[in-house]
Amino acid sequence: MSGLQGLAQENIWFDKSRYDEAERRFYEGVNGIPQTSQVKTALQGSKGHARAQKPRERKTSQNASKSEDQSELVSRLKSLELDNKNLHKVVDDLRSMLSKLESRMAVLEKSQTPAAKTVTVTKAAPVQKPKVEEHNGADDDDDDDIDLFGSDEEDEEAERIKEERVKEYAQRKAKKPALIAKSSILLDVKPWDDETDMSKLEECVRSVQMDGLLWGASKLVPVGYGIKKLQINCVVEDDKVGTDLLEEEITKFEDYVQSVDIAAFNKI
């Protein structure tokens, strides 16, 4: 308690901050500097103005975007209207073309029906010929003058000419030489072994003679192991000489000939 009483009796400046503030305001007023309260109010007013401007800017941007969207919608609507008009034109053109085609088809059908009628008339026309003949036959004088069937003398003359022509054709055919069918045959005549006399064998083969047989060139062809075969050509008339008969005649020479084969057969 004694300490507190001592402090209470001392002279202490408790309101110094208030006096400092009053002094600062005084000098600011003398020098023309605005007070801090006024600055604060000014700053608050500018902030409020800026805040008021921001919504306005937002509203203007929203309005601008809305106007752009509306312009796009208008342009799209215009393009759709143009497309619709073009489609209507195309449909109208197609309808006109279809109508033209239908008219043409109708014209073609009308033109074909008279043609069919004319065809039937032309087919029926030959049926009317006997009527015309009957009308012409009404006159007895014309029937007496015209001979429809001809006379018997003309028939006899035609038959005689026909017989003469047939005889002439038969004579010409008889004078022509008849074609003789011939064939060219290549024979392979094989001996028994390599000791067989091939010259004697060929002599025996060529000794076969008959009507319609003509022997040709010949040669020796090696077979193997020193054995050679006789290859001989001949021309025969098919009606007179057969291959079986020719083979039978050649194989009669048993001492020299082992077998006879036909290597080639060609018609001439």
PDB file of C-alpha atoms in Angstrom:
ATOM      1  CA  MET A   1       0.000   0.000   0.000  1.00  0.00           C
ATOM      2  CA  SER A   2       2.835   2.388   0.707  1.00  0.00           C
ATOM      3  CA  GLY A   3       4.225   1.842  -2.843  1.00  0.00           C
ATOM      4  CA  LEU A   4       0.929   2.488  -4.568  1.00  0.00           C
ATOM      5  CA  GLN A   5       0.390   5.600  -2.559  1.00  0.00           C
ATOM      6  CA  GLY A   6       3.795   6.839  -3.559  1.00  0.00           C
ATOM      7  CA  LEU A   7       3.038   6.266  -7.277  1.00  0.00           C
ATOM      8  CA  ALA A   8      -0.289   8.053  -6.974  1.00  0.00           C
ATOM      9  CA  GLN A   9       1.405  11.128  -5.578  1.00  0.00           C
ATOM     10  CA  GLU A  10       3.927  11.271  -8.467  1.00  0.00           C
ATOM     11  CA  ASN A  11       3.106  13.387 -11.527  1.00  0.00           C
ATOM     12  CA  ILE A  12       2.797  10.834 -14.477  1.00  0.00           C
ATOM     13  CA  TRP A  13       1.514  11.791 -18.033  1.00  0.00           C
ATOM     14  CA  PHE A  14      -1.025   9.096 -18.700  1.00  0.00           C
ATOM     15  CA  ASP A  15      -2.725  10.906 -21.650  1.00  0.00           C
ATOM     16  CA  LYS A  16       0.425  11.425 -23.713  1.00  0.00           C
ATOM     17  CA  SER A  17      -0.938   9.502 -26.719  1.00  0.00           C
ATOM     18  CA  ARG A  18      -3.974  11.729 -26.843  1.00  0.00           C
ATOM     19  CA  TYR A  19      -1.828  14.837 -26.784  1.00  0.00           C
ATOM     20  CA  ASP A  20       0.440  13.395 -29.488  1.00  0.00           C
ATOM     21  CA  GLU A  21      -2.567  12.740 -31.701  1.00  0.00           C
ATOM     22  CA  ALA A  22      -3.844  16.287 -31.191  1.00  0.00           C
ATOM     23  CA  GLU A  23      -0.429  17.699 -32.007  1.00  0.00           C
ATOM     24  CA  ARG A  24      -0.161  15.630 -35.199  1.00  0.00           C
ATOM     25  CA  ARG A  25      -3.552  16.798 -36.398  1.00  0.00           C
ATOM     26  CA  PHE A  26      -2.602  20.393 -35.690  1.00  0.00           C
ATOM     27  CA  TYR A  27       0.520  20.242 -37.802  1.00  0.00           C
ATOM     28  CA  GLU A  28      -1.258  18.349 -40.593  1.00  0.00           C
ATOM     29  CA  GLY A  29      -3.882  21.048 -40.671  1.00  0.00           C
ATOM     30  CA  VAL A  30      -1.210  23.764 -40.804  1.00  0.00           C
ATOM     31  CA  ASN A  31       0.694  22.035 -43.646  1.00  0.00           C
ATOM     32  CA  GLY A  32      -2.484  21.225 -45.653  1.00  0.00           C
ATOM     33  CA  ILE A  33      -2.202  17.428 -45.351  1.00  0.00           C
ATOM     34  CA  PRO A  34      -5.571  15.678 -45.190  1.00  0.00           C
ATOM     35  CA  GLN A  35      -6.381  13.896 -42.082  1.00  0.00           C
ATOM     36  CA  THR A  36      -6.224  10.114 -41.876  1.00  0.00           C
ATOM     37  CA  SER A  37      -9.954   9.831 -41.304  1.00  0.00           C
ATOM     38  CA  GLN A  38     -10.647  11.683 -44.528  1.00  0.00           C
ATOM     39  CA  VAL A  39      -8.153   9.462 -46.352  1.00  0.00           C
ATOM     40  CA  LYS A  40      -9.831   6.409 -44.953  1.00  0.00           C
ATOM     41  CA  THR A  41     -13.233   7.602 -46.090  1.00  0.00           C
ATOM     42  CA  ALA A  42     -11.824   8.457 -49.510  1.00  0.00           C
ATOM     43  CA  LEU A  43     -10.258   4.992 -49.785  1.00  0.00           C
ATOM     44  CA  GLN A  44     -13.472   3.386 -48.685  1.00  0.00           C
ATOM     45  CA  GLY A  45     -15.391   5.419 -51.262  1.00  0.00           C
ATOM     46  CA  SER A  46     -12.994   4.426 -54.061  1.00  0.00           C
ATOM     47  CA  LYS A  47     -13.266   0.782 -53.035  1.00  0.00           C
ATOM     48  CA  GLY A  48     -17.040   0.983 -53.116  1.00  0.00           C
ATOM     49  CA  HIS A  49     -16.936   2.631 -56.526  1.00  0.00           C
ATOM     50  CA  ALA A  50     -14.655  -0.124 -57.842  1.00  0.00           C
ATOM     51  CA  ARG A  51     -16.940  -2.741 -56.390  1.00  0.00           C
ATOM     52  CA  ALA A  52     -19.898  -1.064 -58.060  1.00  0.00           C
ATOM     53  CA  GLN A  53     -18.033  -0.979 -61.392  1.00  0.00           C
ATOM     54  CA  LYS A  54     -17.231  -4.708 -61.279  1.00  0.00           C
ATOM     55  CA  PRO A  55     -20.867  -5.871 -61.365  1.00  0.00           C
ATOM     56  CA  ARG A  56     -21.511  -3.397 -64.185  1.00  0.00           C
ATOM     57  CA  GLU A  57     -18.619  -4.893 -66.164  1.00  0.00           C
ATOM     58  CA  ARG A  58     -19.909  -8.378 -65.480  1.00  0.00           C
ATOM     59  CA  LYS A  59     -23.364  -7.367 -66.621  1.00  0.00           C
ATOM     60  CA  THR A  60     -21.972  -5.834 -69.833  1.00  0.00           C
ATOM     61  CA  SER A  61     -19.904  -8.991 -70.570  1.00  0.00           C
ATOM     62  CA  GLN A  62     -22.953 -11.171 -69.969  1.00  0.00           C
ATOM     63  CA  ASN A  63     -25.024  -8.973 -72.252  1.00  0.00           C
ATOM     64  CA  ALA A  64     -22.311  -9.153 -74.938  1.00  0.00           C
ATOM     65  CA  SER A  65     -22.174 -12.973 -74.718  1.00  0.00           C
ATOM     66  CA  LYS A  66     -25.960 -13.135 -74.942  1.00  0.00           C
ATOM     67  CA  SER A  67     -25.959 -10.936 -78.049  1.00  0.00           C
ATOM     68  CA  GLU A  68     -23.284 -13.118 -79.653  1.00  0.00           C
ATOM     69  CA  ASP A  69     -25.324 -16.258 -78.938  1.00  0.00           C
ATOM     70  CA  GLN A  70     -28.388 -14.634 -80.410  1.00  0.00           C
ATOM     71  CA  SER A  71     -26.478 -13.642 -83.563  1.00  0.00           C
ATOM     72  CA  GLU A  72     -25.219 -17.241 -83.959  1.00  0.00           C
ATOM     73  CA  LEU A  73     -28.747 -18.557 -83.558  1.00  0.00           C
ATOM     74  CA  VAL A  74     -30.005 -16.104 -86.139  1.00  0.00           C
ATOM     75  CA  SER A  75     -27.289 -17.132 -88.623  1.00  0.00           C
ATOM     76  CA  ARG A  76     -28.067 -20.803 -88.078  1.00  0.00           C
ATOM     77  CA  LEU A  77     -31.746 -20.215 -88.595  1.00  0.00           C
ATOM     78  CA  LYS A  78     -31.024 -18.391 -91.826  1.00  0.00           C
ATOM     79  CA  SER A  79     -28.825 -21.246 -93.092  1.00  0.00           C
ATOM     80  CA  LEU A  80     -31.537 -23.771 -92.184  1.00  0.00           C
ATOM     81  CA  GLU A  81     -34.111 -21.740 -94.054  1.00  0.00           C
ATOM     82  CA  LEU A  82     -31.873 -21.679 -97.139  1.00  0.00           C
ATOM     83  CA  ASP A  83     -31.358 -25.435 -96.948  1.00  0.00           C
ATOM     84  CA  ASN A  84     -35.084 -25.934 -96.608  1.00  0.00           C
ATOM     85  CA  LYS A  85     -35.721 -23.812 -99.682  1.00  0.00           C
ATOM     86  CA  ASN A  86     -33.138 -25.791-101.677  1.00  0.00           C
ATOM     87  CA  LEU A  87     -34.723 -29.072-100.616  1.00  0.00           C
ATOM     88  CA  HIS A  88     -38.121 -27.817-101.689  1.00  0.00           C
ATOM     89  CA  LYS A  89     -36.675 -26.927-105.078  1.00  0.00           C
ATOM     90  CA  VAL A  90     -35.136 -30.382-105.474  1.00  0.00           C
ATOM     91  CA  VAL A  91     -38.408 -32.067-104.536  1.00  0.00           C
ATOM     92  CA  ASP A  92     -40.299 -29.895-107.020  1.00  0.00           C
ATOM     93  CA  ASP A  93     -37.798 -30.787-109.774  1.00  0.00           C
ATOM     94  CA  LEU A  94     -38.157 -34.493-109.025  1.00  0.00           C
ATOM     95  CA  ARG A  95     -41.920 -34.237-109.117  1.00  0.00           C
ATOM     96  CA  SER A  96     -41.793 -32.487-112.481  1.00  0.00           C
ATOM     97  CA  MET A  97     -39.465 -35.166-113.857  1.00  0.00           C
ATOM     98  CA  LEU A  98     -41.758 -37.934-112.630  1.00  0.00           C
ATOM     99  CA  SER A  99     -44.757 -36.279-114.220  1.00  0.00           C
ATOM    100  CA  LYS A 100     -42.867 -35.994-117.521  1.00  0.00           C
ATOM    101  CA  LEU A 101     -41.891 -39.654-117.382  1.00  0.00           C
ATOM    102  CA  GLU A 102     -45.458 -40.693-116.679  1.00  0.00           C
ATOM    103  CA  SER A 103     -46.673 -38.672-119.625  1.00  0.00           C
ATOM    104  CA  ARG A 104     -44.069 -40.253-121.896  1.00  0.00           C
ATOM    105  CA  MET A 105     -44.979 -43.741-120.747  1.00  0.00           C
ATOM    106  CA  ALA A 106     -48.608 -43.031-121.445  1.00  0.00           C
ATOM    107  CA  VAL A 107     -47.734 -41.807-124.946  1.00  0.00           C
ATOM    108  CA  LEU A 108     -45.642 -44.917-125.613  1.00  0.00           C
ATOM    109  CA  GLU A 109     -48.415 -47.218-124.447  1.00  0.00           C
ATOM    110  CA  LYS A 110     -50.860 -45.450-126.703  1.00  0.00           C
ATOM    111  CA  SER A 111     -48.468 -45.706-129.650  1.00  0.00           C
ATOM    112  CA  GLN A 112     -47.865 -49.439-129.048  1.00  0.00           C
ATOM    113  CA  THR A 113     -51.509 -50.419-128.992  1.00  0.00           C
ATOM    114  CA  PRO A 114     -52.165 -49.281-132.620  1.00  0.00           C
ATOM    115  CA  ALA A 115     -49.041 -51.143-133.720  1.00  0.00           C
ATOM    116  CA  ALA A 116     -50.401 -54.349-132.221  1.00  0.00           C
ATOM    117  CA  LYS A 117     -53.681 -53.747-134.007  1.00  0.00           C
ATOM    118  CA  THR A 118     -51.899 -53.283-137.328  1.00  0.00           C
ATOM    119  CA  VAL A 119     -49.981 -56.528-136.765  1.00  0.00           C
ATOM    120  CA  THR A 120     -53.178 -58.443-136.184  1.00  0.00           C
ATOM    121  CA  VAL A 121     -54.650 -56.898-139.294  1.00  0.00           C
ATOM    122  CA  THR A 122     -51.644 -57.886-141.401  1.00  0.00           C
ATOM    123  CA  LYS A 123     -51.820 -61.436-140.055  1.00  0.00           C
ATOM    124  CA  ALA A 124     -55.493 -61.645-140.847  1.00  0.00           C
ATOM    125  CA  ALA A 125     -54.982 -60.217-144.347  1.00  0.00           C
ATOM    126  CA  PRO A 126     -53.956 -63.555-145.990  1.00  0.00           C
ATOM    127  CA  VAL A 127     -57.253 -65.069-144.851  1.00  0.00           C
ATOM    128  CA  GLN A 128     -59.111 -62.595-147.046  1.00  0.00           C
ATOM    129  CA  LYS A 129     -57.307 -63.700-150.239  1.00  0.00           C
ATOM    130  CA  PRO A 130     -59.701 -66.548-151.091  1.00  0.00           C
ATOM    131  CA  LYS A 131     -62.534 -64.025-151.099  1.00  0.00           C
ATOM    132  CA  VAL A 132     -60.748 -61.999-153.767  1.00  0.00           C
ATOM    133  CA  GLU A 133     -60.178 -65.155-155.799  1.00  0.00           C
ATOM    134  CA  GLU A 134     -63.842 -66.023-155.545  1.00  0.00           C
ATOM    135  CA  HIS A 135     -64.717 -62.570-156.730  1.00  0.00           C
ATOM    136  CA  ASN A 136     -62.364 -62.933-159.680  1.00  0.00           C
ATOM    137  CA  GLY A 137     -63.769 -66.395-160.394  1.00  0.00           C
ATOM    138  CA  ALA A 138     -67.229 -65.002-160.895  1.00  0.00           C
ATOM    139  CA  ASP A 139     -66.373 -64.233-164.484  1.00  0.00           C
ATOM    140  CA  ASP A 140     -66.717 -67.417-166.595  1.00  0.00           C
ATOM    141  CA  ASP A 141     -64.787 -66.029-169.557  1.00  0.00           C
ATOM    142  CA  ASP A 142     -61.612 -65.523-167.475  1.00  0.00           C
ATOM    143  CA  ASP A 143     -61.769 -69.113-166.174  1.00  0.00           C
ATOM    144  CA  ASP A 144     -61.804 -70.455-169.706  1.00  0.00           C
ATOM    145  CA  ASP A 145     -58.713 -68.514-170.691  1.00  0.00           C
ATOM    146  CA  ILE A 146     -56.513 -69.271-167.605  1.00  0.00           C
ATOM    147  CA  ASP A 147     -55.171 -72.810-166.955  1.00  0.00           C
ATOM    148  CA  LEU A 148     -54.399 -73.086-163.265  1.00  0.00           C
ATOM    149  CA  PHE A 149     -52.980 -76.612-163.234  1.00  0.00           C
ATOM    150  CA  GLY A 150     -51.088 -76.762-166.512  1.00  0.00           C
ATOM    151  CA  SER A 151     -51.316 -79.333-169.274  1.00  0.00           C
ATOM    152  CA  ASP A 152     -50.248 -82.981-169.203  1.00  0.00           C
ATOM    153  CA  GLU A 153     -47.678 -82.359-171.943  1.00  0.00           C
ATOM    154  CA  GLU A 154     -45.761 -79.925-169.758  1.00  0.00           C
ATOM    155  CA  ASP A 155     -45.660 -82.459-166.883  1.00  0.00           C
ATOM    156  CA  GLU A 156     -44.252 -85.150-169.164  1.00  0.00           C
ATOM    157  CA  GLU A 157     -41.598 -82.777-170.474  1.00  0.00           C
ATOM    158  CA  ALA A 158     -40.522 -81.835-166.950  1.00  0.00           C
ATOM    159  CA  GLU A 159     -40.237 -85.498-165.923  1.00  0.00           C
ATOM    160  CA  ARG A 160     -38.163 -86.318-168.994  1.00  0.00           C
ATOM    161  CA  ILE A 161     -35.726 -83.456-168.265  1.00  0.00           C
ATOM    162  CA  LYS A 162     -35.421 -84.583-164.677  1.00  0.00           C
ATOM    163  CA  GLU A 163     -34.600 -88.173-165.682  1.00  0.00           C
ATOM    164  CA  GLU A 164     -31.949 -86.959-168.128  1.00  0.00           C
ATOM    165  CA  ARG A 165     -30.277 -84.867-165.452  1.00  0.00           C
ATOM    166  CA  VAL A 166     -30.258 -87.803-163.019  1.00  0.00           C
ATOM    167  CA  LYS A 167     -28.602 -90.016-165.629  1.00  0.00           C
ATOM    168  CA  GLU A 168     -25.958 -87.413-166.385  1.00  0.00           C
ATOM    169  CA  TYR A 169     -25.135 -87.067-162.711  1.00  0.00           C
ATOM    170  CA  ALA A 170     -24.818 -90.850-162.309  1.00  0.00           C
ATOM    171  CA  GLN A 171     -22.465 -91.047-165.304  1.00  0.00           C
ATOM    172  CA  ARG A 172     -20.251 -88.258-163.975  1.00  0.00           C
ATOM    173  CA  LYS A 173     -20.058 -89.942-160.598  1.00  0.00           C
ATOM    174  CA  ALA A 174     -19.125 -93.274-162.184  1.00  0.00           C
ATOM    175  CA  LYS A 175     -16.306 -91.668-164.190  1.00  0.00           C
ATOM    176  CA  LYS A 176     -14.654 -90.206-161.081  1.00  0.00           C
ATOM    177  CA  PRO A 177     -11.934 -92.513-159.647  1.00  0.00           C
ATOM    178  CA  ALA A 178     -12.811 -93.948-156.266  1.00  0.00           C
ATOM    179  CA  LEU A 179     -10.609 -92.866-153.388  1.00  0.00           C
ATOM    180  CA  ILE A 180      -8.482 -95.703-152.016  1.00  0.00           C
ATOM    181  CA  ALA A 181      -7.906 -95.648-148.275  1.00  0.00           C
ATOM    182  CA  LYS A 182      -4.236 -96.224-147.485  1.00  0.00           C
ATOM    183  CA  SER A 183      -2.165 -96.355-144.291  1.00  0.00           C
ATOM    184  CA  SER A 184       1.523 -96.010-143.483  1.00  0.00           C
ATOM    185  CA  ILE A 185       2.772 -98.613-140.991  1.00  0.00           C
ATOM    186  CA  LEU A 186       6.131 -98.712-139.183  1.00  0.00           C
ATOM    187  CA  LEU A 187       7.012-102.250-138.031  1.00  0.00           C
ATOM    188  CA  ASP A 188       9.539-103.368-135.403  1.00  0.00           C
ATOM    189  CA  VAL A 189      10.823-106.881-136.258  1.00  0.00           C
ATOM    190  CA  LYS A 190      12.867-108.377-133.394  1.00  0.00           C
ATOM    191  CA  PRO A 191      15.325-111.259-133.824  1.00  0.00           C
ATOM    192  CA  TRP A 192      16.028-114.109-131.399  1.00  0.00           C
ATOM    193  CA  ASP A 193      19.533-113.062-130.373  1.00  0.00           C
ATOM    194  CA  ASP A 194      22.607-111.093-131.424  1.00  0.00           C
ATOM    195  CA  GLU A 195      23.786-113.953-133.706  1.00  0.00           C
ATOM    196  CA  THR A 196      20.776-113.652-136.038  1.00  0.00           C
ATOM    197  CA  ASP A 197      21.634-112.576-139.596  1.00  0.00           C
ATOM    198  CA  MET A 198      19.777-109.261-139.906  1.00  0.00           C
ATOM    199  CA  SER A 199      20.275-108.992-143.662  1.00  0.00           C
ATOM    200  CA  LYS A 200      18.673-112.417-144.117  1.00  0.00           C
ATOM    201  CA  LEU A 201      15.874-111.374-141.774  1.00  0.00           C
ATOM    202  CA  GLU A 202      15.180-108.230-143.840  1.00  0.00           C
ATOM    203  CA  GLU A 203      15.211-110.315-147.015  1.00  0.00           C
ATOM    204  CA  CYS A 204      12.610-112.646-145.543  1.00  0.00           C
ATOM    205  CA  VAL A 205      10.404-109.729-144.509  1.00  0.00           C
ATOM    206  CA  ARG A 206      10.560-108.096-147.935  1.00  0.00           C
ATOM    207  CA  SER A 207       9.728-111.448-149.541  1.00  0.00           C
ATOM    208  CA  VAL A 208       6.188-111.084-148.236  1.00  0.00           C
ATOM    209  CA  GLN A 209       4.266-109.800-151.246  1.00  0.00           C
ATOM    210  CA  MET A 210       0.539-109.276-151.666  1.00  0.00           C
ATOM    211  CA  ASP A 211      -1.878-107.000-153.527  1.00  0.00           C
ATOM    212  CA  GLY A 212      -2.002-103.538-151.884  1.00  0.00           C
ATOM    213  CA  LEU A 213       1.382-103.861-150.050  1.00  0.00           C
ATOM    214  CA  LEU A 214       4.387-101.664-150.786  1.00  0.00           C
ATOM    215  CA  TRP A 215       7.608-101.894-148.732  1.00  0.00           C
ATOM    216  CA  GLY A 216       9.615 -98.769-147.927  1.00  0.00           C
ATOM    217  CA  ALA A 217      12.831 -97.773-146.140  1.00  0.00           C
ATOM    218  CA  SER A 218      14.330 -99.767-143.286  1.00  0.00           C
ATOM    219  CA  LYS A 219      17.092 -99.468-140.657  1.00  0.00           C
ATOM    220  CA  LEU A 220      18.621-101.378-137.774  1.00  0.00           C
ATOM    221  CA  VAL A 221      18.011 -99.990-134.300  1.00  0.00           C
ATOM    222  CA  PRO A 222      20.053-101.236-131.301  1.00  0.00           C
ATOM    223  CA  VAL A 223      17.994-102.727-128.486  1.00  0.00           C
ATOM    224  CA  GLY A 224      20.617-103.784-125.919  1.00  0.00           C
ATOM    225  CA  TYR A 225      23.278-106.399-125.228  1.00  0.00           C
ATOM    226  CA  GLY A 226      24.395-106.256-128.876  1.00  0.00           C
ATOM    227  CA  ILE A 227      20.920-107.109-130.189  1.00  0.00           C
ATOM    228  CA  LYS A 228      19.433-104.978-132.973  1.00  0.00           C
ATOM    229  CA  LYS A 229      15.899-104.866-134.337  1.00  0.00           C
ATOM    230  CA  LEU A 230      14.721-104.232-137.891  1.00  0.00           C
ATOM    231  CA  GLN A 231      12.549-101.124-138.263  1.00  0.00           C
ATOM    232  CA  ILE A 232      10.853-101.154-141.665  1.00  0.00           C
ATOM    233  CA  ASN A 233       8.152 -98.958-143.215  1.00  0.00           C
ATOM    234  CA  CYS A 234       5.365-100.055-145.548  1.00  0.00           C
ATOM    235  CA  VAL A 235       2.226 -98.646-147.202  1.00  0.00           C
ATOM    236  CA  VAL A 236      -0.908-100.787-147.393  1.00  0.00           C
ATOM    237  CA  GLU A 237      -4.394-100.439-148.835  1.00  0.00           C
ATOM    238  CA  ASP A 238      -6.855-100.762-145.977  1.00  0.00           C
ATOM    239  CA  ASP A 239      -9.407-102.781-147.971  1.00  0.00           C
ATOM    240  CA  LYS A 240      -6.832-105.345-149.138  1.00  0.00           C
ATOM    241  CA  VAL A 241      -4.168-105.692-146.424  1.00  0.00           C
ATOM    242  CA  GLY A 242      -4.721-105.841-142.675  1.00  0.00           C
ATOM    243  CA  THR A 243      -2.188-105.567-139.878  1.00  0.00           C
ATOM    244  CA  ASP A 244      -3.050-109.001-138.496  1.00  0.00           C
ATOM    245  CA  LEU A 245      -2.474-110.617-141.873  1.00  0.00           C
ATOM    246  CA  LEU A 246       0.858-108.814-142.300  1.00  0.00           C
ATOM    247  CA  GLU A 247       2.111-109.870-138.851  1.00  0.00           C
ATOM    248  CA  GLU A 248       1.051-113.456-139.494  1.00  0.00           C
ATOM    249  CA  GLU A 249       2.984-113.623-142.785  1.00  0.00           C
ATOM    250  CA  ILE A 250       6.181-112.167-141.246  1.00  0.00           C
ATOM    251  CA  THR A 251       6.159-114.424-138.161  1.00  0.00           C
ATOM    252  CA  LYS A 252       6.144-117.460-140.429  1.00  0.00           C
ATOM    253  CA  PHE A 253       9.934-117.045-140.645  1.00  0.00           C
ATOM    254  CA  GLU A 254      10.447-118.591-137.215  1.00  0.00           C
ATOM    255  CA  ASP A 255      14.187-119.117-137.649  1.00  0.00           C
ATOM    256  CA  TYR A 256      14.849-115.367-137.801  1.00  0.00           C
ATOM    257  CA  VAL A 257      11.816-113.554-136.395  1.00  0.00           C
ATOM    258  CA  GLN A 258      10.942-113.608-132.694  1.00  0.00           C
ATOM    259  CA  SER A 259       8.099-111.019-132.728  1.00  0.00           C
ATOM    260  CA  VAL A 260       6.551-108.211-134.798  1.00  0.00           C
ATOM    261  CA  ASP A 261       5.235-104.974-133.238  1.00  0.00           C
ATOM    262  CA  ILE A 262       3.556-101.942-134.809  1.00  0.00           C
ATOM    263  CA  ALA A 263       5.605 -98.859-133.859  1.00  0.00           C
ATOM    264  CA  ALA A 264       3.484 -96.329-135.760  1.00  0.00           C
ATOM    265  CA  PHE A 265       0.244 -96.332-137.764  1.00  0.00           C
ATOM    266  CA  ASN A 266      -0.890 -93.309-139.802  1.00  0.00           C
ATOM    267  CA  LYS A 267      -3.719 -92.838-142.311  1.00  0.00           C
ATOM    268  CA  ILE A 268      -2.777 -91.367-145.686  1.00  0.00           C
TER     269      ILE A 268
END
